[in-house]
Short mmCIF file of C-alpha atoms and ligand atoms in Angstrom, two decimals:
data_model
loop_
_atom_site.label_atom_id
_atom_site.label_comp_id
_atom_site.label_asym_id
_atom_site.label_seq_id
_atom_site.Cartn_x
_atom_site.Cartn_y
_atom_site.Cartn_z
CA MET K 1 -11.93 3.31 -36.22
CA ASN K 2 -13.79 6.10 -34.47
CA THR K 3 -11.73 9.20 -35.23
CA ALA K 4 -13.69 11.51 -32.89
CA LEU K 5 -12.59 9.48 -29.87
CA LEU K 6 -8.99 9.22 -31.06
CA ASP K 7 -8.84 12.95 -31.86
CA ARG K 8 -10.10 13.83 -28.40
CA LEU K 9 -7.68 11.44 -26.69
CA ARG K 10 -4.72 12.78 -28.70
CA THR K 11 -5.59 16.35 -27.77
CA GLU K 12 -5.88 15.42 -24.11
CA LEU K 13 -2.61 13.47 -24.18
CA ASP K 14 -0.86 16.51 -25.68
CA GLU K 15 -2.28 18.73 -22.95
CA ARG K 16 -1.24 16.25 -20.30
CA ARG K 17 2.28 16.12 -21.68
CA THR K 18 2.66 19.87 -21.50
CA THR K 19 1.20 20.19 -17.98
CA THR K 20 2.78 17.24 -16.19
CA GLY K 21 5.83 16.60 -18.38
CA PRO K 22 6.43 13.43 -20.29
CA ARG K 23 5.70 10.34 -18.26
CA GLY K 24 6.75 6.92 -19.42
CA ASP K 25 7.26 3.68 -17.54
CA LEU K 26 10.83 2.94 -16.57
CA VAL K 27 11.93 -0.36 -18.09
CA VAL K 28 13.92 -2.47 -15.64
CA SER K 29 15.87 -5.54 -16.75
CA GLY K 30 16.27 -8.46 -14.40
CA ALA K 31 14.80 -9.20 -11.03
CA GLN K 32 13.47 -7.02 -8.22
CA GLY K 33 16.03 -6.34 -5.50
CA PRO K 34 17.90 -3.66 -3.52
CA THR K 35 19.51 -2.65 -6.82
CA LEU K 36 17.87 -2.53 -10.24
CA ASP K 37 19.38 -2.69 -13.72
CA VAL K 38 18.09 0.14 -15.86
CA SER K 39 19.47 0.88 -19.34
CA GLY K 40 22.72 -0.95 -18.62
CA ARG K 41 23.31 0.78 -15.27
CA THR K 42 22.86 -0.63 -11.78
CA LEU K 43 20.90 1.76 -9.55
CA VAL K 44 20.30 1.53 -5.81
CA ASN K 45 16.56 0.85 -5.67
CA LEU K 46 14.75 3.11 -3.20
CA ALA K 47 11.50 3.05 -5.14
CA SER K 48 9.88 -0.30 -4.42
CA ASN K 49 7.68 -1.65 -1.62
CA ASP K 50 9.90 -4.69 -1.01
CA TYR K 51 10.34 -3.66 2.62
CA LEU K 52 11.65 -6.99 3.94
CA GLY K 53 13.64 -7.87 0.82
CA LEU K 54 11.58 -11.02 0.32
CA ALA K 55 10.94 -10.43 -3.40
CA GLY K 56 14.42 -11.79 -4.06
CA ASP K 57 14.58 -14.28 -1.20
CA PRO K 58 15.92 -17.64 -2.46
CA GLU K 59 13.49 -19.64 -0.30
CA VAL K 60 10.49 -17.71 -1.63
CA LEU K 61 11.66 -18.14 -5.22
CA ASP K 62 12.41 -21.86 -4.80
CA ALA K 63 8.98 -22.49 -3.27
CA ALA K 64 7.34 -20.67 -6.18
CA ARG K 65 9.38 -22.67 -8.71
CA ARG K 66 8.32 -25.96 -7.10
CA ALA K 67 4.68 -24.83 -7.08
CA LEU K 68 4.93 -23.86 -10.73
CA ARG K 69 6.22 -27.34 -11.52
CA ASP K 70 3.64 -29.19 -9.40
CA LEU K 71 0.55 -26.99 -9.74
CA GLY K 72 1.10 -25.29 -13.08
CA LEU K 73 0.99 -21.61 -13.95
CA GLY K 74 -2.60 -20.44 -13.89
CA VAL K 75 -5.88 -22.13 -13.08
CA ALA K 76 -7.98 -20.50 -15.82
CA ALA K 77 -11.00 -20.46 -13.52
CA GLY K 78 -12.48 -18.45 -10.71
CA ARG K 79 -12.31 -19.53 -7.07
CA VAL K 80 -16.01 -20.44 -6.99
CA LEU K 81 -15.69 -22.78 -9.99
CA CYS K 82 -12.62 -25.04 -10.27
CA GLY K 83 -9.96 -22.40 -9.48
CA THR K 84 -9.47 -23.17 -5.78
CA ARG K 85 -6.40 -25.16 -4.73
CA ALA K 86 -5.46 -26.27 -1.23
CA VAL K 87 -2.73 -23.59 -1.14
CA HIS K 88 -5.39 -20.84 -1.42
CA GLY K 89 -7.07 -22.05 1.77
CA GLU K 90 -3.72 -22.51 3.54
CA LEU K 91 -2.70 -18.99 2.63
CA GLU K 92 -6.00 -17.58 3.88
CA ALA K 93 -5.49 -19.37 7.20
CA ARG K 94 -1.89 -18.09 7.53
CA ILE K 95 -2.95 -14.51 6.69
CA ALA K 96 -5.70 -14.66 9.33
CA GLU K 97 -3.16 -15.97 11.83
CA LEU K 98 -0.62 -13.26 10.93
CA VAL K 99 -3.05 -10.37 11.38
CA GLY K 100 -4.94 -11.94 14.30
CA ALA K 101 -8.30 -12.31 12.56
CA GLU K 102 -10.81 -15.15 12.60
CA ASP K 103 -10.56 -15.68 8.84
CA ALA K 104 -9.36 -14.10 5.61
CA VAL K 105 -10.33 -14.22 1.95
CA LEU K 106 -7.87 -13.82 -0.92
CA HIS K 107 -8.37 -11.56 -3.89
CA THR K 108 -5.97 -11.19 -6.83
CA SER K 109 -4.87 -7.79 -5.50
CA CYS K 110 -5.65 -5.43 -2.64
CA PHE K 111 -7.09 -3.11 -5.27
CA ASP K 112 -9.66 -5.82 -6.04
CA ALA K 113 -10.24 -6.54 -2.34
CA ASN K 114 -11.02 -2.85 -1.76
CA LEU K 115 -13.29 -2.69 -4.82
CA GLY K 116 -15.41 -5.56 -3.52
CA VAL K 117 -15.59 -5.02 0.21
CA PHE K 118 -17.84 -1.94 0.59
CA ASP K 119 -20.59 -3.07 -1.74
CA ALA K 120 -20.56 -6.51 -0.12
CA LEU K 121 -20.93 -5.23 3.45
CA LEU K 122 -23.01 -2.05 3.10
CA GLY K 123 -26.26 -0.78 1.63
CA PRO K 124 -28.12 2.50 1.15
CA GLU K 125 -28.95 2.65 4.89
CA ASP K 126 -25.25 2.92 5.73
CA VAL K 127 -22.57 5.63 5.73
CA VAL K 128 -18.86 5.35 4.91
CA LEU K 129 -16.54 7.84 6.61
CA SER K 130 -13.27 8.03 4.67
CA ASP K 131 -9.94 9.85 5.20
CA ALA K 132 -9.25 12.26 2.33
CA LEU K 133 -5.84 10.69 1.65
CA ASN K 134 -7.07 7.10 1.47
CA HIS K 135 -5.71 4.95 -1.35
CA ALA K 136 -7.32 5.22 -4.81
CA SER K 137 -8.69 1.67 -4.53
CA LEU K 138 -10.62 2.57 -1.36
CA ILE K 139 -12.02 5.65 -3.09
CA ASP K 140 -13.10 3.55 -6.06
CA GLY K 141 -14.53 0.82 -3.82
CA ILE K 142 -16.60 3.42 -1.97
CA ARG K 143 -17.88 4.70 -5.33
CA LEU K 144 -19.27 1.23 -6.03
CA THR K 145 -21.48 1.08 -2.92
CA ARG K 146 -24.91 2.55 -2.49
CA ALA K 147 -23.91 3.65 1.01
CA ARG K 148 -23.64 7.40 1.58
CA ARG K 149 -20.12 8.76 1.90
CA ARG K 150 -18.48 11.46 3.97
CA VAL K 151 -14.83 12.38 3.46
CA PHE K 152 -12.96 13.91 6.40
CA ALA K 153 -9.77 15.98 6.00
CA HIS K 154 -6.65 13.85 6.37
CA ALA K 155 -6.21 12.69 9.99
CA ASP K 156 -8.82 15.23 11.18
CA LEU K 157 -10.53 13.05 13.75
CA ASP K 158 -12.55 15.97 15.14
CA GLU K 159 -14.21 16.25 11.73
CA LEU K 160 -14.66 12.47 11.72
CA GLU K 161 -16.37 12.67 15.10
CA ARG K 162 -18.77 15.33 13.80
CA HIS K 163 -19.69 13.06 10.87
CA LEU K 164 -20.21 10.16 13.28
CA ALA K 165 -22.59 12.24 15.38
CA GLU K 166 -24.45 13.68 12.39
CA ASN K 167 -25.02 10.19 10.96
CA ALA K 168 -26.06 8.51 14.20
CA HIS K 169 -29.30 7.34 12.55
CA ALA K 170 -27.52 5.24 9.91
CA ARG K 171 -27.72 1.44 10.19
CA HIS K 172 -23.92 1.13 10.09
CA ARG K 173 -21.25 3.81 10.07
CA LEU K 174 -18.01 2.42 8.65
CA ILE K 175 -14.79 4.36 9.25
CA VAL K 176 -12.07 3.53 6.71
CA THR K 177 -8.43 4.55 6.76
CA ASP K 178 -5.07 3.54 5.37
CA GLY K 179 -2.97 2.07 8.20
CA VAL K 180 0.07 3.80 6.72
CA PHE K 181 -0.44 6.53 4.13
CA SER K 182 1.64 5.97 1.02
CA MET K 183 2.69 9.55 0.26
CA ASP K 184 3.96 10.57 3.72
CA GLY K 185 4.52 7.22 5.42
CA ASP K 186 2.48 8.57 8.34
CA VAL K 187 0.69 6.03 10.51
CA ALA K 188 -3.05 6.44 11.16
CA ALA K 189 -3.95 7.54 14.71
CA LEU K 190 -5.37 4.14 15.48
CA PRO K 191 -5.76 4.56 19.27
CA ARG K 192 -8.21 7.44 18.81
CA LEU K 193 -9.85 5.81 15.77
CA CYS K 194 -10.55 2.67 17.84
CA GLU K 195 -11.87 4.77 20.70
CA LEU K 196 -14.16 6.76 18.37
CA ALA K 197 -15.41 3.64 16.60
CA GLU K 198 -16.23 1.93 19.87
CA ARG K 199 -17.87 4.95 21.47
CA HIS K 200 -20.06 5.54 18.39
CA ASP K 201 -20.67 1.84 17.70
CA ALA K 202 -19.08 2.26 14.25
CA VAL K 203 -17.26 -0.35 12.16
CA LEU K 204 -13.50 0.26 11.77
CA MET K 205 -11.79 -0.77 8.54
CA VAL K 206 -8.03 -0.41 7.93
CA ASP K 207 -6.13 -0.92 4.67
CA ASP K 208 -2.77 -2.09 5.99
CA SER K 209 -1.02 -2.56 2.63
CA HIS K 210 2.11 -0.66 3.74
CA ALA K 211 2.07 -2.15 7.24
CA THR K 212 1.44 -5.90 6.98
CA GLY K 213 4.77 -7.62 7.60
CA VAL K 214 6.36 -4.24 8.42
CA LEU K 215 4.83 -2.78 11.60
CA GLY K 216 4.42 -4.53 14.94
CA ALA K 217 6.75 -6.97 16.67
CA THR K 218 5.46 -9.93 14.62
CA GLY K 219 4.60 -7.92 11.49
CA ALA K 220 0.86 -8.06 12.20
CA GLY K 221 0.57 -4.41 11.15
CA THR K 222 -0.69 -1.10 12.48
CA ALA K 223 -2.90 -2.55 15.25
CA GLU K 224 0.00 -4.51 16.71
CA HIS K 225 2.23 -1.44 16.42
CA PHE K 226 -0.14 0.34 18.83
CA GLY K 227 -0.97 -2.69 20.99
CA LEU K 228 -4.54 -2.64 19.65
CA GLU K 229 -4.80 -6.23 18.45
CA GLY K 230 -8.37 -7.38 17.83
CA ARG K 231 -9.80 -3.85 17.67
CA VAL K 232 -10.05 -3.50 13.86
CA ASP K 233 -13.21 -4.99 12.36
CA VAL K 234 -12.18 -5.26 8.72
CA LEU K 235 -8.57 -5.36 7.54
CA THR K 236 -7.43 -5.31 3.93
CA GLY K 237 -3.87 -5.78 2.76
CA THR K 238 -1.59 -6.82 -0.06
CA LEU K 239 0.86 -9.61 -0.78
CA GLY K 240 2.44 -7.36 -3.39
CA LYS K 241 4.54 -5.30 -0.98
CA ALA K 242 6.42 -6.63 2.08
CA LEU K 243 5.09 -10.18 1.74
CA GLY K 244 7.11 -11.16 -1.31
CA GLY K 245 5.84 -8.65 -3.82
CA GLY K 246 4.41 -11.33 -6.11
CA GLY K 247 0.83 -10.15 -5.93
CA GLY K 248 -2.48 -10.88 -4.26
CA GLY K 249 -4.65 -9.11 -1.73
CA PHE K 250 -6.91 -10.05 1.13
CA VAL K 251 -9.70 -9.05 3.46
CA ALA K 252 -9.42 -10.34 7.04
CA GLY K 253 -11.98 -10.13 9.82
CA ALA K 254 -14.70 -12.04 11.62
CA ARG K 255 -15.90 -15.21 9.89
CA ALA K 256 -19.28 -13.65 9.03
CA VAL K 257 -17.50 -10.81 7.19
CA VAL K 258 -15.24 -13.19 5.27
CA ASP K 259 -18.05 -15.64 4.47
CA THR K 260 -20.15 -12.75 3.15
CA LEU K 261 -17.32 -11.64 0.87
CA ARG K 262 -16.96 -15.18 -0.48
CA GLN K 263 -20.65 -15.09 -1.38
CA VAL K 264 -20.95 -11.59 -2.83
CA SER K 265 -17.63 -9.78 -3.44
CA ARG K 266 -17.71 -9.33 -7.19
CA PRO K 267 -13.91 -9.07 -7.63
CA TYR K 268 -13.65 -12.35 -5.68
CA ILE K 269 -16.25 -14.24 -7.70
CA PHE K 270 -15.95 -12.89 -11.22
CA THR K 271 -12.21 -13.16 -11.79
CA ASN K 272 -9.47 -15.72 -12.22
CA ALA K 273 -8.06 -17.20 -9.00
CA LEU K 274 -4.64 -16.10 -7.78
CA ALA K 275 -1.95 -18.21 -9.51
CA PRO K 276 -1.05 -21.05 -7.10
CA ALA K 277 2.68 -20.31 -7.35
CA LEU K 278 1.98 -16.76 -6.13
CA ALA K 279 -0.01 -18.19 -3.21
CA VAL K 280 2.90 -20.49 -2.34
CA ALA K 281 5.37 -17.60 -2.62
CA ALA K 282 3.24 -15.56 -0.21
CA LEU K 283 2.90 -18.50 2.19
CA THR K 284 6.68 -18.78 2.27
CA ALA K 285 7.14 -15.02 2.66
CA ILE K 286 4.71 -14.95 5.61
CA ARG K 287 6.57 -17.81 7.30
CA ILE K 288 9.92 -16.02 6.84
CA ALA K 289 8.49 -12.70 7.99
CA ARG K 290 7.41 -14.37 11.23
CA GLU K 291 10.50 -16.55 11.73
CA ARG K 292 12.99 -13.78 11.11
CA PRO K 293 12.09 -10.73 13.21
CA GLU K 294 15.66 -9.53 12.51
CA LEU K 295 14.40 -8.50 9.05
CA ARG K 296 12.10 -5.92 10.69
CA GLU K 297 14.93 -4.90 13.02
CA ARG K 298 17.27 -4.34 10.08
CA LEU K 299 14.53 -2.45 8.22
CA ALA K 300 14.01 -0.18 11.25
CA ALA K 301 17.76 0.38 11.63
CA ASN K 302 18.22 1.13 7.90
CA THR K 303 15.25 3.51 8.00
CA ALA K 304 16.44 5.35 11.13
CA TRP K 305 19.94 5.74 9.68
CA LEU K 306 18.76 7.13 6.34
CA ARG K 307 16.14 9.42 7.91
CA GLY K 308 18.79 10.85 10.26
CA THR K 309 21.46 11.16 7.57
CA LEU K 310 19.14 12.96 5.11
CA ARG K 311 18.18 15.39 7.89
CA ASP K 312 21.86 15.95 8.74
CA LEU K 313 22.42 16.80 5.07
CA GLY K 314 19.86 19.58 5.46
CA TYR K 315 16.87 17.93 3.80
CA GLU K 316 13.37 18.42 5.22
CA VAL K 317 12.20 15.01 6.39
CA PRO K 318 8.94 15.05 8.38
CA PRO K 319 9.06 12.99 11.58
CA GLY K 320 8.13 9.33 11.31
CA GLU K 321 9.52 5.83 11.53
CA HIS K 322 8.05 4.05 8.52
CA PRO K 323 10.43 3.02 5.68
CA ILE K 324 8.53 5.43 3.41
CA ILE K 325 10.65 8.57 3.82
CA PRO K 326 9.22 11.74 2.27
CA VAL K 327 11.94 14.26 1.39
CA MET K 328 10.16 17.58 0.90
CA LEU K 329 11.42 19.63 -2.07
CA ARG K 330 8.71 22.18 -2.49
CA GLY K 331 7.90 24.26 -5.51
CA GLY K 332 8.31 24.10 -9.30
CA THR K 333 10.29 21.17 -10.64
CA LEU K 334 12.78 21.01 -7.75
CA ALA K 335 11.79 17.51 -6.63
CA ALA K 336 11.94 16.23 -10.22
CA ASP K 337 15.32 17.93 -10.77
CA VAL K 338 16.79 16.40 -7.61
CA ALA K 339 15.37 12.96 -8.54
CA ALA K 340 17.03 13.27 -11.97
CA ALA K 341 20.35 14.26 -10.35
CA LEU K 342 20.10 11.26 -8.01
CA ARG K 343 19.44 8.97 -10.95
CA ARG K 344 22.62 10.26 -12.61
CA GLU K 345 24.41 9.44 -9.35
CA GLY K 346 23.09 5.86 -9.45
CA VAL K 347 20.14 6.14 -7.07
CA LEU K 348 16.57 5.40 -8.13
CA VAL K 349 13.85 7.45 -6.45
CA PHE K 350 10.76 9.16 -7.81
CA ALA K 351 9.52 12.70 -7.41
CA LEU K 352 5.85 13.14 -6.52
CA ALA K 353 4.07 16.24 -7.76
CA HIS K 354 0.53 17.46 -8.36
CA PRO K 355 -1.98 15.75 -8.71
CA VAL K 356 -0.48 12.88 -6.68
CA VAL K 357 0.34 15.33 -3.85
CA PRO K 358 -1.00 18.89 -3.44
CA ALA K 359 0.84 21.68 -5.32
CA GLY K 360 3.52 23.08 -2.99
CA GLU K 361 3.97 19.69 -1.30
CA GLU K 362 6.30 18.27 -3.96
CA ARG K 363 8.67 15.68 -2.65
CA ILE K 364 10.86 12.70 -3.35
CA ARG K 365 9.65 9.45 -1.85
CA VAL K 366 12.43 7.21 -0.58
CA GLN K 367 11.55 3.62 0.32
CA VAL K 368 13.96 1.60 2.42
CA SER K 369 14.32 -2.18 2.49
CA ALA K 370 15.84 -4.60 4.98
CA ALA K 371 17.83 -5.88 1.99
CA HIS K 372 19.75 -2.62 1.54
CA THR K 373 23.40 -3.01 2.55
CA ALA K 374 25.30 -0.36 4.50
CA GLY K 375 27.25 0.36 1.30
CA GLN K 376 24.07 0.94 -0.72
CA LEU K 377 22.69 3.28 1.93
CA GLU K 378 25.99 5.18 2.09
CA ARG K 379 25.98 5.49 -1.70
CA THR K 380 22.44 6.88 -1.42
CA ALA K 381 23.44 9.41 1.24
CA ALA K 382 26.47 10.51 -0.79
CA ALA K 383 24.26 11.02 -3.86
CA PHE K 384 21.79 13.10 -1.83
CA GLY K 385 24.78 15.09 -0.56
CA ARG K 386 25.97 15.85 -4.09
CA ALA K 387 22.40 16.62 -5.22
CA ARG K 388 22.46 19.61 -2.83
CA ALA K 389 24.15 21.38 -5.75
CA VAL K 390 20.79 21.30 -7.55
CA LEU K 391 19.20 22.99 -4.56
CA ALA K 392 21.93 25.61 -4.44
CA GLY K 393 21.33 26.42 -8.11
CA SER K 394 17.55 26.68 -7.73
C1 LIG S 1 -0.47 -0.72 -2.82
C2 LIG S 1 -1.76 -0.44 -2.16
C3 LIG S 1 -2.94 -1.05 -2.61
C4 LIG S 1 -2.99 -1.91 -3.83
O1 LIG S 1 -2.42 -3.15 -3.58
P1 LIG S 1 -2.29 -4.20 -4.78
O2 LIG S 1 -2.29 -5.52 -4.11
O3 LIG S 1 -1.00 -3.87 -5.45
O4 LIG S 1 -3.45 -3.99 -5.66
C5 LIG S 1 -4.11 -0.81 -1.91
N1 LIG S 1 -4.12 0.00 -0.83
C6 LIG S 1 -3.01 0.62 -0.39
C7 LIG S 1 -3.07 1.50 0.81
C8 LIG S 1 -1.78 0.42 -1.04
O5 LIG S 1 -0.70 1.04 -0.62
#
C-alpha cells in the first residue's frame, strides 16, 4: 500500500469537504419514475433526464425483459469481434432515421461517443472550435485529438467567427456545441451556427443529448426545432435520457463519417458492446417517441406551467422552453438551503454551485417529465411556495 498517495488523497478529500460541503450519492430504492423512493419517503422527482417518462414505460420494460430472456444479459465481447447482434444494427438504422442522418454508430454511452469522435475525424492540420459551456465529455474528447483547439465564450458567435477567420488555413475547422446546454436549458443558436459553418466551409457538430426525443415535432432534436434538418454534419446523442434512460450513445452523420468511426473510434472498438436488452429498450423507446407526439405535447405543457408558476411565486427563471428549468438563487448557500427545504417538503431537486456553475450563478435545476401528473406538479409548486420562507430568512 503506497501511503504517500493515500496521505495526499486524504488531505485533498478533507479540503474538498470543507470547501464544497459533504457530497455523497443519494441512494434511491426502486425504479426510476416521476416519483422516487428515498430513505422510506416518496419524493416528486424533478432531478432526472427522463423527459418523456419512457424509463418506466411498460412497453419498454416488457421489450427489454423479452430481449433479456432471448438474447441474454451481456455479450462479453466488443462489436468488432462477436459482440454485434442484429438489434444493434436495427437500432443504428432507427436512430439515423429519427435524426435524419444517413447512418449512425452506437457507443455504450454518449460520453464514449464524444471521446472517440474527434480523434477519429481530425488530425494536427485541423482546428476544433468549442463553446465554453460544452459538456465535459466533449471537452475530454477534444483533449484526445491532435487537432488544435479554440474555445469561444458561451454562445458568443462573434468570437467564434473571429476564430473561423483566423484559422482559415486549417484543413478542417470543426465547430462543436451542445444542442441544449445542461445547466441553463438554453438552446444553441443553430440558425446562425449553420450559417457561419456554411459560409466558412466549416464542419458543424452538435451534441443533442438533451434534445433527442425532446425538441422538434418528431423529436429529431435541435435541428428540427429550428427547421434546419440536414444542416448538421455530425450529431452525437444519448439513449440514457429521453429515449428510455437505459444507456447507450451514438454518432450520426454521413455514411463516410459513421464508417470511419466504426474503423477507428477507440471507445467503439476497444469496449464491450451495448447489452442487447438495452438496445431493444431504446428501439422500443424510439418507436414510442415517434408514435406518441402527445408525450412531447404533455412535456411542453408541464414545462410551461411550472416555468410560469415558479415565476409567479417570485423566483428568477430565465426565459426558455426546455424542460430543464434553472431557478436562480444566487450567493452563498441559498440554492443548497432551498433545495434542502424542498426535499423536506417531498420534492427532489439539486442545487448547482461552483465549480459546476460560476460563483454567483448558483441555482436549482428543475427537470420536468411528461410523466409528471398535475398533482405532482402542484405539490412541487406548493413546496417552492413554502420554501420562500428560506429566502425571507436569508
Ligand atoms: C448526458 C450528456 C452526455 C453523456 O451521455 P451518457 O450517454 O450518459 O454518457 C453527453 N453530452 C451531453 C451534452 C449530455 O447532456
